[in-house]
Every structure is written in structure tokens, then in C-alpha cells.
Amino acid sequence: MSTPFDLSLADMRTHRSAKWSRVPDDVLPAWTAEMDVRTAPAIREALHAAVDRDDLGYAGDPAPVVDAFAGFARDTWGWETQGTPGQTRTFADVGQAAKETLRALTSPGDQVIINPPVYLSFYPWLASLDLQPLEVPMLDVAAGGRLDLDGMQRALESGARVVLLCTPHNPLGYVYSREELAAVAELAAAHDAVVISDEIHAPLVHPGSPRPFVPFLTVSDTAREVGIALHSPSKAWNIAGLKLAVGVTAVPERWPHRLAPADWSPSILGQYAAVAAYADSRDWLEGTVQELERRTAQLSGLLAEQLPEVGFTPGHASYLAWLDCRRLGLGDDPARTFLERGRVLLSAGPDFGATGAGFARLNIGTSEELIAEAVRRMAAALT
């Protein structure tokens, strides 16, 4: 049966998408957080229709996007995102939304709490605003991870007033419990802090996850008072280049006022794609997430057979695998060896924070063939 992941290595070499064109012909790209997948039919049709009617100007009324996301959030997580005027805003992407919100909430030199190993772009986002990352590392990373609530409390007591949370966690694929998130909210409220919750991977929680994804703003009244949630269809439907994100808060006064709404606007194609994704591509998403769970199991088997010294605790969200390569003796950045000797490009563990030394991140959002080839090349790099 055909799946969104039925693209072969030959297909990818022929199509030469941007991801593949950024590496030499002999390199297998398995680093950047986008999938090798066929676009959802409803999204493809919406984009073709816009081009056919020459509709490529500035972004239009955001209301259809806001409504489509509200319907998806309600049906998927039981989350009511509408009700307060200005509660939901659209942005060009999650990075822009996070940076502009941080700019409004902080002053240069302030500390922002993050939980490494964590999405590597958090660091340049903070640096661009002259903000300092205050690292509270995840605990038990080699076993899948959990939040260090005592460390979070100490960080807030030290004076930090913003938490930049990645939930589900990238790169661990860790799905936070309602209790953990509620505890973070209480800590933030006790120290007059704000939690910016980057929830971009939320639609990609696997069906076999022991916990469902819980939107931060739904965990308690306190969370609604201290939280700002950022979403986008970019990862789940593989449309990052179309540029659209959604921000939600129960306190609209927290949105940055430095920019006019038009300055935050996504692309018009991003708007059409988002509506098609949230409203008309849920079956495609369901099939994709089921495939990602199968890829995770496939990777576990391949590593056990070919790279038994590489530690891997399967995550329960998204398509990113955090590999513990410390027993291989390849130093702080094993991804360098895999590239130089195996011609497979992974993300370097140290880029995810100090606790990433000796680790690497592998993208498994691809076909069975490409995952098998990636592991084969990694193993060959050690011979």
C-alpha cells in the first residue's frame, strides 16, 4: 500500500528537493528537521489553486487559519483556543514568534531558562536578542529524559523570568505529563515568570505513546495565566518553507506591540496550506504518525543488529532520534565521523547544549530504505 513515505533513494536524488540539494551527491542528508514525504493532497491542491488564480500577494485575513487551528485543537486535544479577542495571532514562523515575544518580555542580558539537550535554534534565537541561556538539563537523558523541577525552581529563584519550553521535547521525543507541566506553571507563577511553550511537534505524538500531548495552556488556570503557546503545521505536514505559525495566549496584552500585525504576517501560501492541513489533512497526518512509530521500531532493531554500542531510547513524538554514541569513542561530536567516513549527515550533539557531547540526532522521517541505508553507513564508518 502506498504511504506518504514511499519515496526511494533514487526518487530523492531525482527530485532534488532543497534538503537534498544542500549536500554533495554522495551524502545522505539525515540532519535537518523535515521529512522525506509526499505532500498531503489537500495541501497540494490548495497551493495549485492559488497559483492558478495568480493569488501570490500579501497575506489575507488570518481568520480562516485561526478557525482551522481552533477546530483542530478542539478535536485533537480538547483545547478551546478561541473566546478572548486577540487570543490567537499568526506569525511567519515559530522562530519569529518566539523571538518577538522574548523581545517584548526581556531586556538585553536577561537569562532565559531552557532544558538541554534542546532544539538547537533556541541558542541563536537568544543570542540574537543578547539574552543568556540558563540551562537546566533534562534528567535521565539516556533513558528518555524527564524534567528537573528542582533545577527549574533554582533557576527561577536566581532571577530568570522567562522559560522557553520545548514540548514535546526535541530531540528526545519526550511527551510531558500534565503533572509536570502544571508544576512548571506553578513555579513560574510563584516567581512572576512567563512560559513560552514551543509546541511545534505536538501533532506528531505517536499513537502508542504512554501519555497524550497536553497543551500547556490547558493544564491549569495558572498555566493559562503564565503561558504563551506556539504552534505551526510546518513539522507535522512538512511545509516549513511556506511560513506560518500560530500563537495562543489567554493574556493578549502579552503579545509584542513593537510590530504591527502586518509585520508578523505569514505568507499567503502558508495561510492556504495551514487551512488545508488543519481542516482537510487529518487522515494524512494520522497515517504519517503511524508510519513514524514504525520507523522508530525499525531504527531500534537496526541499531541492535549493526550498532549495539549506540544507545537509543525511542521517543514518543516526532521523527527525531537522539543517539548516545559515547561508547564508540568518537569524541564530543560523533556526527563528524559519520559524515567523514560514512557520508551520512546527522545533527551534531553539542549544538543542542553542553549535555549533547557524545550524542547525535538522526532524522527518521523518511522511508524504510533510507533509514536502513543511514544505519548501514554509520556502521561502515566504524570499520
CSV table of C-alpha atoms in Angstrom, one decimal:
chain,number,residue,atom,x,y,z
A,1,MET,CA,0.0,0.0,0.0
A,2,SER,CA,1.3,3.5,-0.9
A,3,THR,CA,2.2,5.7,2.0
A,4,PRO,CA,3.5,9.3,2.2
A,5,PHE,CA,7.0,7.8,2.8
A,6,ASP,CA,7.2,5.7,-0.3
A,7,LEU,CA,9.9,7.8,-1.8
A,8,SER,CA,13.1,5.8,-2.6
A,9,LEU,CA,16.7,7.0,-2.5
A,10,ALA,CA,16.5,7.2,-6.3
A,11,ASP,CA,13.4,9.3,-6.1
A,12,MET,CA,15.0,11.7,-3.7
A,13,ARG,CA,18.1,12.0,-5.8
A,14,THR,CA,16.0,12.7,-8.9
A,15,HIS,CA,13.6,15.2,-7.2
A,16,ARG,CA,16.5,17.1,-5.6
A,17,SER,CA,14.4,18.9,-3.0
A,18,ALA,CA,16.1,21.8,-1.2
A,19,LYS,CA,17.2,19.5,1.6
A,20,TRP,CA,18.9,17.1,-0.8
A,21,SER,CA,20.4,19.9,-2.9
A,22,ARG,CA,22.3,21.3,0.1
A,23,VAL,CA,24.6,18.3,0.4
A,24,PRO,CA,27.1,16.6,-2.1
A,25,ASP,CA,25.7,13.8,-4.2
A,26,ASP,CA,27.3,11.1,-2.1
A,27,VAL,CA,26.0,12.3,1.2
A,28,LEU,CA,22.7,11.1,2.8
A,29,PRO,CA,21.0,14.0,4.5
A,30,ALA,CA,19.6,13.0,7.8
A,31,TRP,CA,20.0,16.1,9.9
A,32,THR,CA,17.5,18.8,9.3
A,33,ALA,CA,14.0,18.5,10.8
A,34,GLU,CA,12.0,18.0,7.7
A,35,MET,CA,10.6,14.7,6.3
A,36,ASP,CA,11.1,12.9,3.0
A,37,VAL,CA,7.4,12.6,2.4
A,38,ARG,CA,4.8,13.2,-0.3
A,39,THR,CA,2.7,16.4,0.4
A,40,ALA,CA,-0.8,15.9,1.7
A,41,PRO,CA,-3.2,16.0,-1.3
A,42,ALA,CA,-5.4,18.7,0.1
A,43,ILE,CA,-2.4,21.0,0.7
A,44,ARG,CA,-1.1,20.4,-2.8
A,45,GLU,CA,-4.5,21.2,-4.3
A,46,ALA,CA,-4.8,24.4,-2.2
A,47,LEU,CA,-1.4,25.6,-3.4
A,48,HIS,CA,-2.1,24.7,-7.1
A,49,ALA,CA,-5.4,26.6,-6.9
A,50,ALA,CA,-3.7,29.7,-5.5
A,51,VAL,CA,-1.1,29.7,-8.3
A,52,ASP,CA,-3.8,29.1,-10.9
A,53,ARG,CA,-5.6,32.2,-9.8
A,54,ASP,CA,-2.4,34.2,-9.5
A,55,ASP,CA,-3.0,34.7,-5.8
A,56,LEU,CA,0.5,35.3,-4.6
A,57,GLY,CA,0.3,38.6,-2.9
A,58,TYR,CA,0.4,39.7,0.7
A,59,ALA,CA,-1.3,37.5,3.4
A,60,GLY,CA,-5.0,37.9,3.7
A,61,ASP,CA,-7.4,37.8,6.6
A,62,PRO,CA,-6.0,35.4,9.3
A,63,ALA,CA,-9.5,34.4,10.5
A,64,PRO,CA,-9.6,31.2,8.3
A,65,VAL,CA,-6.3,30.0,9.8
A,66,VAL,CA,-7.4,30.8,13.4
A,67,ASP,CA,-10.7,29.0,12.9
A,68,ALA,CA,-9.0,25.9,11.3
A,69,PHE,CA,-6.4,25.7,14.1
A,70,ALA,CA,-9.2,26.1,16.7
A,71,GLY,CA,-11.1,23.2,15.1
A,72,PHE,CA,-8.0,21.0,15.0
A,73,ALA,CA,-7.0,21.8,18.6
A,74,ARG,CA,-10.6,21.2,19.9
A,75,ASP,CA,-10.9,17.9,18.1
A,76,THR,CA,-7.4,16.6,18.8
A,77,TRP,CA,-6.7,17.8,22.3
A,78,GLY,CA,-10.0,19.2,23.6
A,79,TRP,CA,-8.4,22.6,23.7
A,80,GLU,CA,-10.7,25.7,23.2
A,81,THR,CA,-8.3,28.3,21.7
A,82,GLN,CA,-11.0,31.0,21.0
A,83,GLY,CA,-13.0,33.2,23.2
A,84,THR,CA,-10.8,36.1,24.1
A,85,PRO,CA,-10.3,38.8,21.4
A,86,GLY,CA,-6.7,38.8,20.3
A,87,GLN,CA,-6.1,35.4,22.0
A,88,THR,CA,-4.7,33.9,18.8
A,89,ARG,CA,-2.2,35.6,16.4
A,90,THR,CA,-0.5,34.4,13.3
A,91,PHE,CA,3.2,34.8,12.6
A,92,ALA,CA,5.6,34.0,9.8
A,93,ASP,CA,7.1,31.0,11.8
A,94,VAL,CA,7.7,29.8,15.3
A,95,GLY,CA,11.2,31.3,15.4
A,96,GLN,CA,9.8,34.8,14.7
A,97,ALA,CA,7.0,34.4,17.2
A,98,ALA,CA,9.4,33.2,19.9
A,99,LYS,CA,11.9,36.0,19.3
A,100,GLU,CA,9.4,38.8,19.1
A,101,THR,CA,7.7,37.6,22.2
A,102,LEU,CA,11.1,37.2,24.0
A,103,ARG,CA,12.0,40.7,22.9
A,104,ALA,CA,8.8,42.1,24.5
A,105,LEU,CA,9.3,40.2,27.8
A,106,THR,CA,13.0,40.7,28.4
A,107,SER,CA,15.9,43.1,28.3
A,108,PRO,CA,19.4,42.5,26.9
A,109,GLY,CA,21.4,40.5,29.2
A,110,ASP,CA,18.5,38.7,30.8
A,111,GLN,CA,18.6,34.9,31.4
A,112,VAL,CA,16.1,32.5,29.7
A,113,ILE,CA,15.6,29.0,31.1
A,114,ILE,CA,15.9,26.1,28.6
A,115,ASN,CA,16.3,22.4,29.1
A,116,PRO,CA,19.1,20.8,27.1
A,117,PRO,CA,19.7,18.9,25.1
A,118,VAL,CA,17.2,21.0,23.3
A,119,TYR,CA,16.2,22.3,19.9
A,120,LEU,CA,19.5,23.8,18.6
A,121,SER,CA,17.9,27.0,17.3
A,122,PHE,CA,17.0,28.1,20.8
A,123,TYR,CA,20.6,29.2,21.2
A,124,PRO,CA,20.9,31.5,18.2
A,125,TRP,CA,17.4,32.9,18.9
A,126,LEU,CA,18.6,34.0,22.4
A,127,ALA,CA,22.0,35.2,21.1
A,128,SER,CA,20.3,37.4,18.5
A,129,LEU,CA,18.5,39.3,21.4
A,130,ASP,CA,21.6,39.4,23.6
A,131,LEU,CA,19.9,37.0,26.1
A,132,GLN,CA,21.7,34.4,28.1
A,133,PRO,CA,20.6,30.7,28.1
A,134,LEU,CA,20.2,29.4,31.7
A,135,GLU,CA,20.5,25.7,31.2
A,136,VAL,CA,18.5,23.3,33.4
A,137,PRO,CA,19.4,20.0,31.7
A,138,MET,CA,16.9,17.2,31.3
A,139,LEU,CA,17.4,14.3,33.7
A,140,ASP,CA,17.9,10.7,32.7
A,141,VAL,CA,18.6,11.6,29.1
A,142,ALA,CA,19.9,8.2,28.1
A,143,ALA,CA,16.7,6.7,29.4
A,144,GLY,CA,14.3,9.0,27.5
A,145,GLY,CA,14.5,12.1,29.8
A,146,ARG,CA,12.4,13.9,32.4
A,147,LEU,CA,12.2,17.5,33.6
A,148,ASP,CA,14.4,18.6,36.5
A,149,LEU,CA,11.8,20.5,38.5
A,150,ASP,CA,14.1,21.2,41.4
A,151,GLY,CA,16.6,22.7,38.9
A,152,MET,CA,13.8,24.8,37.4
A,153,GLN,CA,13.0,26.2,40.8
A,154,ARG,CA,16.6,27.1,41.5
A,155,ALA,CA,16.8,28.8,38.1
A,156,LEU,CA,13.7,30.9,38.8
A,157,GLU,CA,15.0,31.7,42.2
A,158,SER,CA,18.2,33.1,40.6
A,159,GLY,CA,16.1,35.7,38.8
A,160,ALA,CA,15.2,34.3,35.4
A,161,ARG,CA,11.7,35.4,34.4
A,162,VAL,CA,11.1,33.5,31.2
A,163,VAL,CA,11.0,29.8,30.5
A,164,LEU,CA,11.4,28.6,26.9
A,165,LEU,CA,9.9,25.2,26.9
A,166,CYS,CA,10.1,22.6,24.1
A,167,THR,CA,7.1,20.3,24.3
A,168,PRO,CA,7.1,17.6,23.0
A,169,HIS,CA,10.8,17.7,23.6
A,170,ASN,CA,13.2,17.9,20.6
A,171,PRO,CA,15.4,15.9,20.3
A,172,LEU,CA,14.3,13.4,22.9
A,173,GLY,CA,10.8,12.9,21.7
A,174,TYR,CA,9.7,13.2,25.3
A,175,VAL,CA,6.0,13.8,26.0
A,176,TYR,CA,5.5,15.7,29.2
A,177,SER,CA,2.8,14.7,31.7
A,178,ARG,CA,0.1,17.0,32.8
A,179,GLU,CA,1.5,17.0,36.3
A,180,GLU,CA,5.0,18.1,35.1
A,181,LEU,CA,3.6,21.0,33.1
A,182,ALA,CA,1.3,22.0,35.9
A,183,ALA,CA,4.3,22.1,38.3
A,184,VAL,CA,6.2,24.3,35.8
A,185,ALA,CA,3.2,26.7,35.7
A,186,GLU,CA,3.1,26.9,39.5
A,187,LEU,CA,6.8,27.6,39.7
A,188,ALA,CA,6.5,30.3,37.0
A,189,ALA,CA,3.6,32.0,38.8
A,190,ALA,CA,5.4,31.9,42.1
A,191,HIS,CA,8.3,33.8,40.6
A,192,ASP,CA,6.3,36.2,38.3
A,193,ALA,CA,7.7,34.4,35.2
A,194,VAL,CA,6.2,33.6,31.8
A,195,VAL,CA,6.4,30.3,30.0
A,196,ILE,CA,6.8,30.3,26.2
A,197,SER,CA,5.8,26.8,25.1
A,198,ASP,CA,7.1,25.8,21.7
A,199,GLU,CA,4.6,23.0,20.7
A,200,ILE,CA,5.5,22.7,17.1
A,201,HIS,CA,5.9,18.9,17.2
A,202,ALA,CA,2.6,18.4,19.1
A,203,PRO,CA,0.6,16.8,16.2
A,204,LEU,CA,3.3,14.2,15.8
A,205,VAL,CA,2.8,12.3,19.1
A,206,HIS,CA,2.8,8.6,18.3
A,207,PRO,CA,-0.4,6.5,18.8
A,208,GLY,CA,1.5,4.2,21.2
A,209,SER,CA,2.7,7.0,23.4
A,210,PRO,CA,2.1,6.2,27.1
A,211,ARG,CA,0.9,9.8,27.5
A,212,PRO,CA,-1.1,12.1,25.2
A,213,PHE,CA,0.2,15.5,24.3
A,214,VAL,CA,-1.2,18.1,26.7
A,215,PRO,CA,-1.3,21.7,25.5
A,216,PHE,CA,0.4,23.9,28.2
A,217,LEU,CA,-2.5,26.3,28.4
A,218,THR,CA,-4.9,23.5,29.3
A,219,VAL,CA,-3.1,22.1,32.3
A,220,SER,CA,-4.5,24.6,34.9
A,221,ASP,CA,-5.8,28.1,35.4
A,222,THR,CA,-2.3,29.0,36.5
A,223,ALA,CA,-0.8,27.8,33.2
A,224,ARG,CA,-3.3,29.9,31.3
A,225,GLU,CA,-2.2,33.0,33.3
A,226,VAL,CA,1.6,32.5,32.7
A,227,GLY,CA,1.7,30.8,29.3
A,228,ILE,CA,2.1,31.5,25.7
A,229,ALA,CA,1.8,28.6,23.2
A,230,LEU,CA,3.4,28.5,19.7
A,231,HIS,CA,2.2,26.1,17.0
A,232,SER,CA,2.7,25.6,13.3
A,233,PRO,CA,1.7,23.0,10.7
A,234,SER,CA,5.3,23.1,9.4
A,235,LYS,CA,6.7,20.0,11.0
A,236,ALA,CA,3.6,17.7,11.1
A,237,TRP,CA,2.7,18.4,7.5
A,238,ASN,CA,6.2,19.0,6.2
A,239,ILE,CA,5.6,22.6,5.0
A,240,ALA,CA,8.1,24.6,6.8
A,241,GLY,CA,9.0,26.6,3.7
A,242,LEU,CA,5.5,28.0,3.5
A,243,LYS,CA,6.0,30.1,6.6
A,244,LEU,CA,3.1,30.2,9.0
A,245,ALA,CA,2.8,29.9,12.8
A,246,VAL,CA,0.0,30.4,15.3
A,247,GLY,CA,0.5,31.8,18.8
A,248,VAL,CA,-2.1,31.5,21.6
A,249,THR,CA,-2.3,33.1,25.0
A,250,ALA,CA,-5.1,33.8,27.4
A,251,VAL,CA,-3.5,37.2,28.2
A,252,PRO,CA,-3.4,39.0,24.8
A,253,GLU,CA,-1.6,42.0,26.4
A,254,ARG,CA,1.5,39.8,26.4
A,255,TRP,CA,1.8,39.9,22.6
A,256,PRO,CA,4.6,42.2,21.5
A,257,HIS,CA,3.4,45.7,20.5
A,258,ARG,CA,6.6,46.8,18.8
A,259,LEU,CA,5.4,45.4,15.5
A,260,ALA,CA,2.1,46.0,13.7
A,261,PRO,CA,0.2,42.7,13.0
A,262,ALA,CA,1.1,43.1,9.3
A,263,ASP,CA,4.8,42.9,10.2
A,264,TRP,CA,4.2,39.4,11.7
A,265,SER,CA,2.3,38.1,8.8
A,266,PRO,CA,2.8,34.7,7.3
A,267,SER,CA,2.9,34.1,3.5
A,268,ILE,CA,-0.4,33.8,1.7
A,269,LEU,CA,0.6,30.3,0.6
A,270,GLY,CA,1.3,29.5,4.2
A,271,GLN,CA,-2.2,30.5,5.1
A,272,TYR,CA,-3.9,28.4,2.4
A,273,ALA,CA,-1.7,25.4,3.3
A,274,ALA,CA,-2.4,25.8,7.1
A,275,VAL,CA,-6.2,25.7,6.5
A,276,ALA,CA,-5.8,22.7,4.2
A,277,ALA,CA,-3.6,21.0,6.8
A,278,TYR,CA,-5.7,21.6,9.9
A,279,ALA,CA,-9.1,21.2,8.3
A,280,ASP,CA,-8.6,18.7,5.5
A,281,SER,CA,-5.4,16.7,6.0
A,282,ARG,CA,-6.1,14.9,9.3
A,283,ASP,CA,-6.2,11.4,7.7
A,284,TRP,CA,-2.9,12.1,6.0
A,285,LEU,CA,-1.4,13.1,9.4
A,286,GLU,CA,-2.8,10.0,11.1
A,287,GLY,CA,-1.2,7.7,8.6
A,288,THR,CA,2.1,9.7,8.8
A,289,VAL,CA,2.3,9.4,12.6
A,290,GLN,CA,1.6,5.7,12.4
A,291,GLU,CA,4.5,5.3,9.9
A,292,LEU,CA,6.8,7.3,12.2
A,293,GLU,CA,6.1,4.9,15.1
A,294,ARG,CA,7.0,2.0,12.7
A,295,ARG,CA,10.2,3.8,11.7
A,296,THR,CA,11.1,4.2,15.4
A,297,ALA,CA,10.8,0.5,15.9
A,298,GLN,CA,12.8,-0.2,12.7
A,299,LEU,CA,15.6,2.0,14.0
A,300,SER,CA,15.7,0.2,17.3
A,301,GLY,CA,16.1,-3.1,15.5
A,302,LEU,CA,18.8,-1.9,13.1
A,303,LEU,CA,20.9,-0.4,15.9
A,304,ALA,CA,20.7,-3.5,17.9
A,305,GLU,CA,21.9,-5.5,14.9
A,306,GLN,CA,24.5,-3.2,13.5
A,307,LEU,CA,25.5,-0.6,16.1
A,308,PRO,CA,24.8,-2.3,19.5
A,309,GLU,CA,27.0,0.2,21.3
A,310,VAL,CA,24.8,3.1,20.3
A,311,GLY,CA,22.3,3.8,23.0
A,312,PHE,CA,18.8,4.7,21.9
A,313,THR,CA,15.6,5.1,23.9
A,314,PRO,CA,12.7,5.5,21.5
A,315,GLY,CA,10.8,8.8,21.9
A,316,HIS,CA,7.1,9.0,21.6
A,317,ALA,CA,6.8,12.1,19.4
A,318,SER,CA,8.0,13.3,16.0
A,319,TYR,CA,10.7,11.9,13.8
A,320,LEU,CA,14.0,12.7,15.6
A,321,ALA,CA,16.2,10.1,17.2
A,322,TRP,CA,18.7,11.1,19.9
A,323,LEU,CA,21.6,8.6,19.7
A,324,ASP,CA,24.1,8.1,22.6
A,325,CYS,CA,27.4,7.4,20.9
A,326,ARG,CA,29.6,7.9,23.9
A,327,ARG,CA,30.7,4.2,24.0
A,328,LEU,CA,32.0,4.5,20.4
A,329,GLY,CA,35.0,6.7,21.5
A,330,LEU,CA,34.3,9.3,18.7
A,331,GLY,CA,34.7,12.3,21.0
A,332,ASP,CA,32.2,15.1,21.6
A,333,ASP,CA,30.9,15.2,18.0
A,334,PRO,CA,30.4,11.7,16.6
A,335,ALA,CA,28.3,13.1,13.8
A,336,ARG,CA,31.6,14.4,12.3
A,337,THR,CA,32.9,10.8,12.0
A,338,PHE,CA,29.7,9.6,10.5
A,339,LEU,CA,29.9,12.3,7.8
A,340,GLU,CA,33.6,12.0,7.0
A,341,ARG,CA,33.8,8.2,7.0
A,342,GLY,CA,30.2,7.1,6.3
A,343,ARG,CA,28.8,10.0,4.2
A,344,VAL,CA,25.7,10.4,6.2
A,345,LEU,CA,24.9,13.8,7.8
A,346,LEU,CA,23.5,13.8,11.3
A,347,SER,CA,23.0,16.8,13.6
A,348,ALA,CA,25.9,17.4,16.0
A,349,GLY,CA,25.0,16.7,19.6
A,350,PRO,CA,27.0,19.6,21.1
A,351,ASP,CA,24.8,22.0,19.1
A,352,PHE,CA,21.9,21.0,21.4
A,353,GLY,CA,23.7,22.3,24.5
A,354,ALA,CA,26.5,21.2,26.8
A,355,THR,CA,24.8,17.9,27.6
A,356,GLY,CA,24.9,16.9,23.9
A,357,ALA,CA,28.6,16.0,23.9
A,358,GLY,CA,28.9,12.4,22.6
A,359,PHE,CA,25.4,12.4,21.1
A,360,ALA,CA,24.0,12.9,17.6
A,361,ARG,CA,20.5,13.4,16.2
A,362,LEU,CA,19.2,11.3,13.4
A,363,ASN,CA,16.1,12.2,11.3
A,364,ILE,CA,14.0,9.1,10.7
A,365,GLY,CA,11.1,10.9,8.9
A,366,THR,CA,11.9,9.0,5.7
A,367,SER,CA,11.4,5.6,4.0
A,368,GLU,CA,12.4,2.3,5.4
A,369,GLU,CA,15.1,2.1,2.7
A,370,LEU,CA,16.7,5.4,3.7
A,371,ILE,CA,16.8,4.5,7.4
A,372,ALA,CA,18.4,1.2,6.6
A,373,GLU,CA,21.0,3.0,4.4
A,374,ALA,CA,21.7,5.6,7.1
A,375,VAL,CA,22.4,2.9,9.7
A,376,ARG,CA,24.5,0.9,7.3
A,377,ARG,CA,26.6,3.9,6.5
A,378,MET,CA,27.0,4.7,10.2
A,379,ALA,CA,28.2,1.2,10.9
A,380,ALA,CA,30.6,1.3,7.9
A,381,ALA,CA,32.1,4.5,9.3
A,382,LEU,CA,33.4,2.5,12.3
A,383,THR,CA,35.2,-0.2,10.3
